[in-house]
Amino acid sequence: MSCETETAVVLRHAGQKITPQRMLILSTLRHAGEHVTAPIVLEAVRRLYPYVDASTVYRTLGSAAELGLVSETDMGAGDTQFEWIGRDRHHHLICRSCGGVSSLDNSYLDSLATALYDEQGFQADLGHFAIFGVCQNCRV
Amino acid sequence: MSCETETAVVLRHAGQKITPQRMLILSTLRHAGEHVTAPIVLEAVRRLYPYVDASTVYRTLGSAAELGLVSETDMGAGDTQFEWIGRDRHHHLICRSCGGVSSLDNSYLDSLATALYDEQGFQADLGHFAIFGVCQNCRV
DNA sequence: CATGTAAGTGCAACTAATCGCATTTACAAC
DNA sequence: GTTGTAAATGCGATTAGTTGCACTTACATG
Ligand SMILES: [Zn+2]
Ligand SMILES: [Zn+2]
Ligand SMILES: [Zn+2]
Ligand SMILES: [Zn+2]
């Protein structure tokens, strides 16, 4: 199954319509590297299909984030960063001193998810956190 | 020590200047309830001191967030929410189904902070997370 | 208290993001 | 295939947030 078909299955299963704009926006994000901004997605999409509106991009990315296909994270720069997620979750450690960004496996948050479920009855969706702090090199 | 004096001490200790704008902005946030937006802070500040610029509010809130005095969080509404934090940390559980927001004690994140420090050498600043998911009532 | 200077502010221009509404379109049902 | 309808899109207007730069001000130093 191609990745477009796979995405379409997820969308249809969530009761969303399969539109050319939506497929193009999500495909663009899927094949981009990590962490792109909405304006960059818009620009790429418009190269193939010029009359897509910015609001469509924001709405599509927002609803895909609710489905867990995509993450939507403030990484400390001015803009919100979007990233294709699919099934593999990860997070980031961001150093306030040197600005370095490293990835963190989702397993670090497993025990938190378990505690929230057991003690609060809350089924958490620990999508894609940006954890700020000071990295090993920058500590004195 | 009044809360203004206390804030001033923190600012000075961080090498920041004590300006009337900064004190007014932070005092406004401190005495607001939970979670206010930047435009609301701006409006309140301007009632007392009309010529404060929006960019000053954003810059002040942003730098106070880096000092840990203030949190800056996307709670799922359109706008970023700011909140006075000081020393007591907390987080929020937000239900994607009913929209309910509840508070979460910082102790839930203690073990994560410890693991990040011990295993990655990363001194995390687990300020004020918005954790999305489905609350107990909304689960089937 | 006068002076130097680095940080902070306001302004203006700009980009990012949201929202209401009229029109279009995917797709389910017949 | 035709039709009905709810969802999605585009557009325009508006709000939210950022940035560069000239000017101002807090405050350290003598
Ligand atoms: Zn990522
Ligand atoms: Zn670092
Ligand atoms: Zn809070
Ligand atoms: Zn709920």
Coordinates of C-alpha atoms (C1' of nucleotides) and ligand atoms in Angstrom, one line a residue:
Chain A
M1 CA 0.0 0.0 0.0
S2 CA 1.5 3.4 -1.0
C3 CA 1.8 6.0 1.6
E4 CA -0.9 8.1 0.0
T5 CA -3.4 5.2 0.1
E6 CA -2.4 4.6 3.7
T7 CA -3.1 8.2 4.6
A8 CA -6.4 8.1 2.8
V9 CA -7.4 5.1 4.9
V10 CA -6.7 6.9 8.1
L11 CA -8.7 10.0 6.9
R12 CA -11.6 8.0 5.7
H13 CA -11.7 6.0 9.0
A14 CA -11.9 9.3 10.8
G15 CA -14.9 10.4 8.7
Q16 CA -13.0 13.0 6.7
K17 CA -13.3 13.5 3.0
I18 CA -10.4 12.8 0.6
T19 CA -9.8 16.0 -1.2
P20 CA -6.9 16.8 -3.5
Q21 CA -5.8 19.7 -1.3
R22 CA -5.7 17.5 1.8
M23 CA -3.8 14.7 0.1
L24 CA -1.3 17.1 -1.3
I25 CA -0.7 18.9 2.0
L26 CA -0.3 15.7 3.9
S27 CA 1.9 14.1 1.3
T28 CA 4.1 17.2 1.2
L29 CA 4.6 17.0 5.0
R30 CA 5.1 13.3 4.9
H31 CA 8.0 13.6 2.4
A32 CA 9.5 16.7 3.9
G33 CA 12.3 16.2 6.5
E34 CA 11.6 16.9 10.1
H35 CA 9.8 20.0 11.4
V36 CA 8.5 22.3 8.7
T37 CA 6.4 25.4 9.1
A38 CA 3.0 26.0 7.7
P39 CA 4.2 28.7 5.3
I40 CA 6.8 26.3 3.9
V41 CA 4.2 23.6 3.3
L42 CA 2.0 26.2 1.7
E43 CA 4.7 27.2 -0.7
A44 CA 5.5 23.7 -1.7
V45 CA 1.9 22.8 -2.2
R46 CA 1.3 25.9 -4.4
R47 CA 4.1 24.8 -6.7
L48 CA 2.0 21.9 -7.7
Y49 CA -1.5 23.3 -7.2
P50 CA -1.4 27.1 -7.1
Y51 CA -4.8 28.0 -5.7
V52 CA -4.6 26.4 -2.3
D53 CA -5.4 28.9 0.5
A54 CA -3.3 29.3 3.6
S55 CA -6.4 28.7 5.8
T56 CA -6.8 25.3 4.1
V57 CA -3.3 24.4 5.0
Y58 CA -3.8 25.4 8.7
R59 CA -7.1 23.6 8.9
T60 CA -5.7 20.5 7.3
L61 CA -2.6 20.4 9.5
G62 CA -4.7 21.1 12.6
S63 CA -7.2 18.3 12.0
A64 CA -4.4 15.9 11.1
A65 CA -2.8 16.7 14.4
E66 CA -5.9 15.7 16.2
L67 CA -5.8 12.4 14.4
G68 CA -2.2 11.9 15.5
L69 CA -0.9 11.8 11.9
V70 CA 1.0 15.1 12.4
S71 CA 2.5 17.0 15.3
E72 CA 2.2 20.7 15.9
T73 CA 4.9 22.1 18.2
D74 CA 6.4 25.3 19.4
M75 CA 10.1 24.5 19.3
G76 CA 11.1 28.0 20.6
A77 CA 11.6 29.7 17.2
G78 CA 9.0 32.2 16.1
D79 CA 6.8 29.7 14.1
T80 CA 5.0 26.5 15.0
Q81 CA 6.7 23.5 13.5
F82 CA 4.7 20.6 11.9
E83 CA 6.0 17.1 11.4
W84 CA 4.7 13.9 10.0
I85 CA 4.4 11.4 12.8
G86 CA 2.3 8.4 11.8
R87 CA 2.9 5.6 14.4
D88 CA 6.4 6.4 15.6
R89 CA 6.3 8.9 18.4
H90 CA 9.3 11.0 19.6
H91 CA 10.0 14.1 21.5
H92 CA 12.8 16.7 21.7
L93 CA 15.2 18.1 24.2
I94 CA 16.0 21.8 23.4
C95 CA 18.9 23.5 25.1
R96 CA 18.1 27.1 26.1
S97 CA 21.8 27.9 26.1
C98 CA 23.2 26.5 22.8
G99 CA 19.9 26.0 21.0
G100 CA 20.8 22.4 20.3
V101 CA 17.9 20.0 19.6
S102 CA 18.0 16.3 20.2
S103 CA 15.5 13.6 19.9
L104 CA 14.0 11.6 22.7
D105 CA 12.4 8.2 22.5
N106 CA 8.8 8.0 23.5
S107 CA 9.6 5.4 26.1
Y108 CA 10.7 8.1 28.4
L109 CA 7.0 9.1 28.7
D110 CA 5.6 5.7 29.1
S111 CA 5.5 5.7 32.9
L112 CA 3.8 9.2 32.8
A113 CA 1.1 7.9 30.5
T114 CA 0.5 4.9 32.7
A115 CA 0.3 7.0 35.9
L116 CA -2.2 9.4 34.2
Y117 CA -4.3 6.5 33.2
D118 CA -4.2 4.6 36.5
E119 CA -4.5 7.6 38.8
Q120 CA -6.6 10.1 36.9
G121 CA -8.4 8.0 34.3
F122 CA -7.0 10.2 31.6
Q123 CA -6.0 8.6 28.4
A124 CA -3.1 10.9 27.4
D125 CA -2.0 11.4 23.9
L126 CA 1.7 12.2 24.4
G127 CA 2.3 13.3 20.9
H128 CA 5.4 15.3 20.4
F129 CA 6.8 17.4 23.3
A130 CA 9.4 20.1 23.2
I131 CA 11.2 19.9 26.5
F132 CA 13.4 23.0 27.3
G133 CA 16.3 23.0 29.6
V134 CA 20.1 23.0 29.6
C135 CA 22.1 20.2 27.9
Q136 CA 25.0 18.4 29.3
N137 CA 27.6 20.4 27.4
C138 CA 26.2 23.7 28.6
R139 CA 26.0 22.8 32.2
V140 CA 29.0 24.2 34.1
Chain B
M1 CA 8.5 41.7 50.7
S2 CA 5.8 42.9 48.4
C3 CA 5.3 40.8 45.3
E4 CA 6.6 43.7 43.1
T5 CA 9.8 43.8 45.1
E6 CA 10.1 40.1 44.9
T7 CA 9.7 40.2 41.1
A8 CA 12.2 43.0 40.8
V9 CA 14.8 40.9 42.7
V10 CA 14.4 38.0 40.3
L11 CA 14.7 40.4 37.3
R12 CA 17.8 42.1 38.7
H13 CA 19.4 38.8 39.5
A14 CA 18.9 37.8 35.9
G15 CA 20.6 40.9 34.7
Q16 CA 17.5 42.6 33.5
K17 CA 16.6 46.2 34.0
I18 CA 13.6 47.2 36.1
T19 CA 11.4 49.3 33.9
P20 CA 7.9 50.6 34.5
Q21 CA 6.5 48.7 31.5
R22 CA 8.0 45.5 32.7
M23 CA 6.8 45.8 36.2
L24 CA 3.3 46.7 35.1
I25 CA 3.1 43.8 32.6
L26 CA 4.3 41.3 35.1
S27 CA 2.2 42.7 37.9
T28 CA -0.8 42.5 35.7
L29 CA -0.2 38.9 34.9
R30 CA 0.6 38.1 38.5
H31 CA -2.7 39.4 39.7
A32 CA -4.8 38.0 36.9
G33 CA -6.4 34.7 37.3
E34 CA -5.1 31.7 35.5
H35 CA -4.1 31.7 31.8
V36 CA -4.6 35.0 30.1
T37 CA -3.7 35.9 26.5
A38 CA -1.2 38.6 25.5
P39 CA -3.9 40.9 24.0
I40 CA -5.7 40.8 27.3
V41 CA -2.6 41.7 29.2
L42 CA -1.9 44.5 26.7
E43 CA -5.4 45.9 27.2
A44 CA -5.1 45.8 31.0
V45 CA -1.7 47.4 30.9
R46 CA -2.9 50.2 28.6
R47 CA -5.6 51.1 31.0
L48 CA -2.9 52.3 33.4
Y49 CA -0.2 53.3 31.0
P50 CA -1.6 53.9 27.5
Y51 CA 1.5 54.0 25.4
V52 CA 2.8 50.5 25.9
D53 CA 3.4 48.7 22.7
A54 CA 2.3 45.1 21.9
S55 CA 5.8 44.1 21.0
T56 CA 6.9 45.1 24.5
V57 CA 4.3 42.9 26.0
Y58 CA 5.3 39.9 23.9
R59 CA 9.0 40.5 24.6
T60 CA 8.5 40.9 28.3
L61 CA 6.3 37.8 28.6
G62 CA 8.8 35.8 26.5
S63 CA 11.8 36.7 28.6
A64 CA 9.9 36.2 31.8
A65 CA 9.1 32.7 30.5
E66 CA 12.7 32.0 30.0
L67 CA 13.3 33.0 33.7
G68 CA 10.6 30.6 34.8
L69 CA 8.4 33.4 36.2
V70 CA 5.8 32.9 33.6
S71 CA 4.5 30.1 31.5
E72 CA 3.6 30.3 27.8
T73 CA 1.4 27.5 26.6
D74 CA -0.8 26.5 23.7
M75 CA -3.9 25.2 25.4
G76 CA -5.7 24.3 22.2
A77 CA -7.6 27.5 21.7
G78 CA -6.4 29.9 19.0
D79 CA -4.2 31.9 21.3
T80 CA -1.2 31.3 23.4
Q81 CA -2.0 31.4 27.1
F82 CA 0.3 33.0 29.7
E83 CA 0.2 32.4 33.4
W84 CA 2.2 33.6 36.4
I85 CA 4.1 30.7 37.8
G86 CA 6.7 31.7 40.3
R87 CA 7.9 28.7 42.3
D88 CA 4.8 26.5 42.1
R89 CA 4.7 24.4 39.0
H90 CA 1.7 22.7 37.6
H91 CA 0.5 21.2 34.3
H92 CA -2.9 20.6 32.7
L93 CA -4.9 17.7 31.3
I94 CA -7.1 18.8 28.4
C95 CA -9.8 16.6 27.0
R96 CA -10.1 16.6 23.3
S97 CA -13.7 15.4 23.5
C98 CA -15.4 17.7 26.1
G99 CA -12.7 20.4 26.3
G100 CA -12.4 20.1 30.0
V101 CA -9.2 21.4 31.6
S102 CA -7.9 20.0 34.9
S103 CA -4.7 20.7 36.8
L104 CA -1.9 18.2 37.4
D105 CA 0.7 18.4 40.1
N106 CA 4.2 18.8 39.0
S107 CA 5.1 15.6 41.0
Y108 CA 3.8 13.5 38.0
L109 CA 6.8 14.7 36.0
D110 CA 9.5 14.3 38.7
S111 CA 10.6 10.9 37.5
L112 CA 10.8 12.1 34.0
A113 CA 13.1 15.0 35.1
T114 CA 15.2 12.5 37.0
A115 CA 15.5 10.1 34.1
L116 CA 16.5 13.0 31.7
Y117 CA 19.1 14.2 34.1
D118 CA 20.6 10.8 34.9
E119 CA 20.4 9.2 31.4
Q120 CA 20.9 12.2 29.1
G121 CA 22.6 14.8 31.3
F122 CA 19.8 17.2 30.4
Q123 CA 18.6 19.5 33.1
A124 CA 15.0 19.9 32.1
D125 CA 12.8 22.8 32.9
L126 CA 9.4 21.1 33.0
G127 CA 7.5 24.4 33.1
H128 CA 3.8 24.1 32.3
F129 CA 2.7 21.3 29.9
A130 CA -0.6 21.0 28.2
I131 CA -1.3 17.3 27.9
F132 CA -4.1 16.4 25.5
G133 CA -6.1 13.3 25.6
V134 CA -9.5 11.9 26.6
C135 CA -10.8 12.3 30.2
Q136 CA -12.4 9.6 32.3
N137 CA -15.9 10.8 31.6
C138 CA -15.5 10.9 27.9
R139 CA -14.0 7.4 27.6
V140 CA -16.7 4.9 26.6
Chain C
dC1 C1' 25.7 64.0 40.6
dA2 C1' 27.7 63.4 35.8
dT3 C1' 28.7 60.3 32.2
dG4 C1' 28.9 56.0 29.2
dT5 C1' 26.7 52.2 27.6
dA6 C1' 24.1 48.2 27.0
dA7 C1' 19.4 47.0 27.4
dG8 C1' 14.7 48.2 26.6
dT9 C1' 11.0 50.6 24.2
dG10 C1' 8.0 52.3 20.6
dC11 C1' 7.1 52.5 16.0
dA12 C1' 6.2 50.7 11.5
dA13 C1' 6.2 47.2 8.5
dC14 C1' 5.6 42.6 8.0
dT15 C1' 4.4 37.6 8.5
dA16 C1' 1.6 34.1 10.9
dA17 C1' -2.8 32.4 12.1
dT18 C1' -7.8 32.6 12.8
dC19 C1' -12.6 33.2 11.5
dG20 C1' -17.3 33.9 9.2
dC21 C1' -19.5 33.1 5.2
dA22 C1' -20.7 32.0 0.3
dT23 C1' -19.6 28.5 -2.9
dT24 C1' -17.9 24.1 -4.2
dT25 C1' -17.3 19.2 -3.9
dA26 C1' -16.9 14.3 -2.0
dC27 C1' -19.5 10.7 -1.4
dA28 C1' -23.5 8.1 0.3
dA29 C1' -28.1 6.7 -0.8
dC30 C1' -31.3 5.9 -4.2
Chain D
dG1 C1' -25.9 8.1 -13.2
dT2 C1' -28.8 11.6 -10.3
dT3 C1' -29.6 13.8 -6.2
dG4 C1' -29.1 15.4 -1.4
dT5 C1' -26.2 16.9 2.1
dA6 C1' -22.7 17.7 5.2
dA7 C1' -17.9 18.7 4.9
dA8 C1' -14.3 21.2 2.8
dT9 C1' -12.5 25.1 0.3
dG10 C1' -11.4 29.9 -1.0
dC11 C1' -11.8 34.5 -0.1
dG12 C1' -11.8 38.6 2.6
dA13 C1' -11.3 40.6 6.9
dT14 C1' -9.3 40.5 11.1
dT15 C1' -6.4 39.4 15.0
dA16 C1' -1.9 37.5 16.8
dG17 C1' 2.8 37.7 16.8
dT18 C1' 7.6 39.0 15.0
dT19 C1' 11.4 41.8 13.5
dG20 C1' 14.6 45.8 12.3
dC21 C1' 15.8 50.1 13.6
dA22 C1' 16.2 54.7 15.8
dC23 C1' 15.6 56.6 20.2
dT24 C1' 15.3 56.4 25.1
dT25 C1' 16.4 55.0 29.7
dA26 C1' 18.1 52.2 33.8
dC27 C1' 21.9 51.8 36.2
dA28 C1' 27.0 51.0 36.9
dT29 C1' 31.1 53.4 37.4
dG30 C1' 33.9 57.1 38.8
Ligands
ZN1 ZN 10.1 15.9 16.0
ZN2 ZN 23.4 23.3 25.2
ZN3 ZN -1.8 26.6 34.3
ZN4 ZN -13.8 14.9 28.5

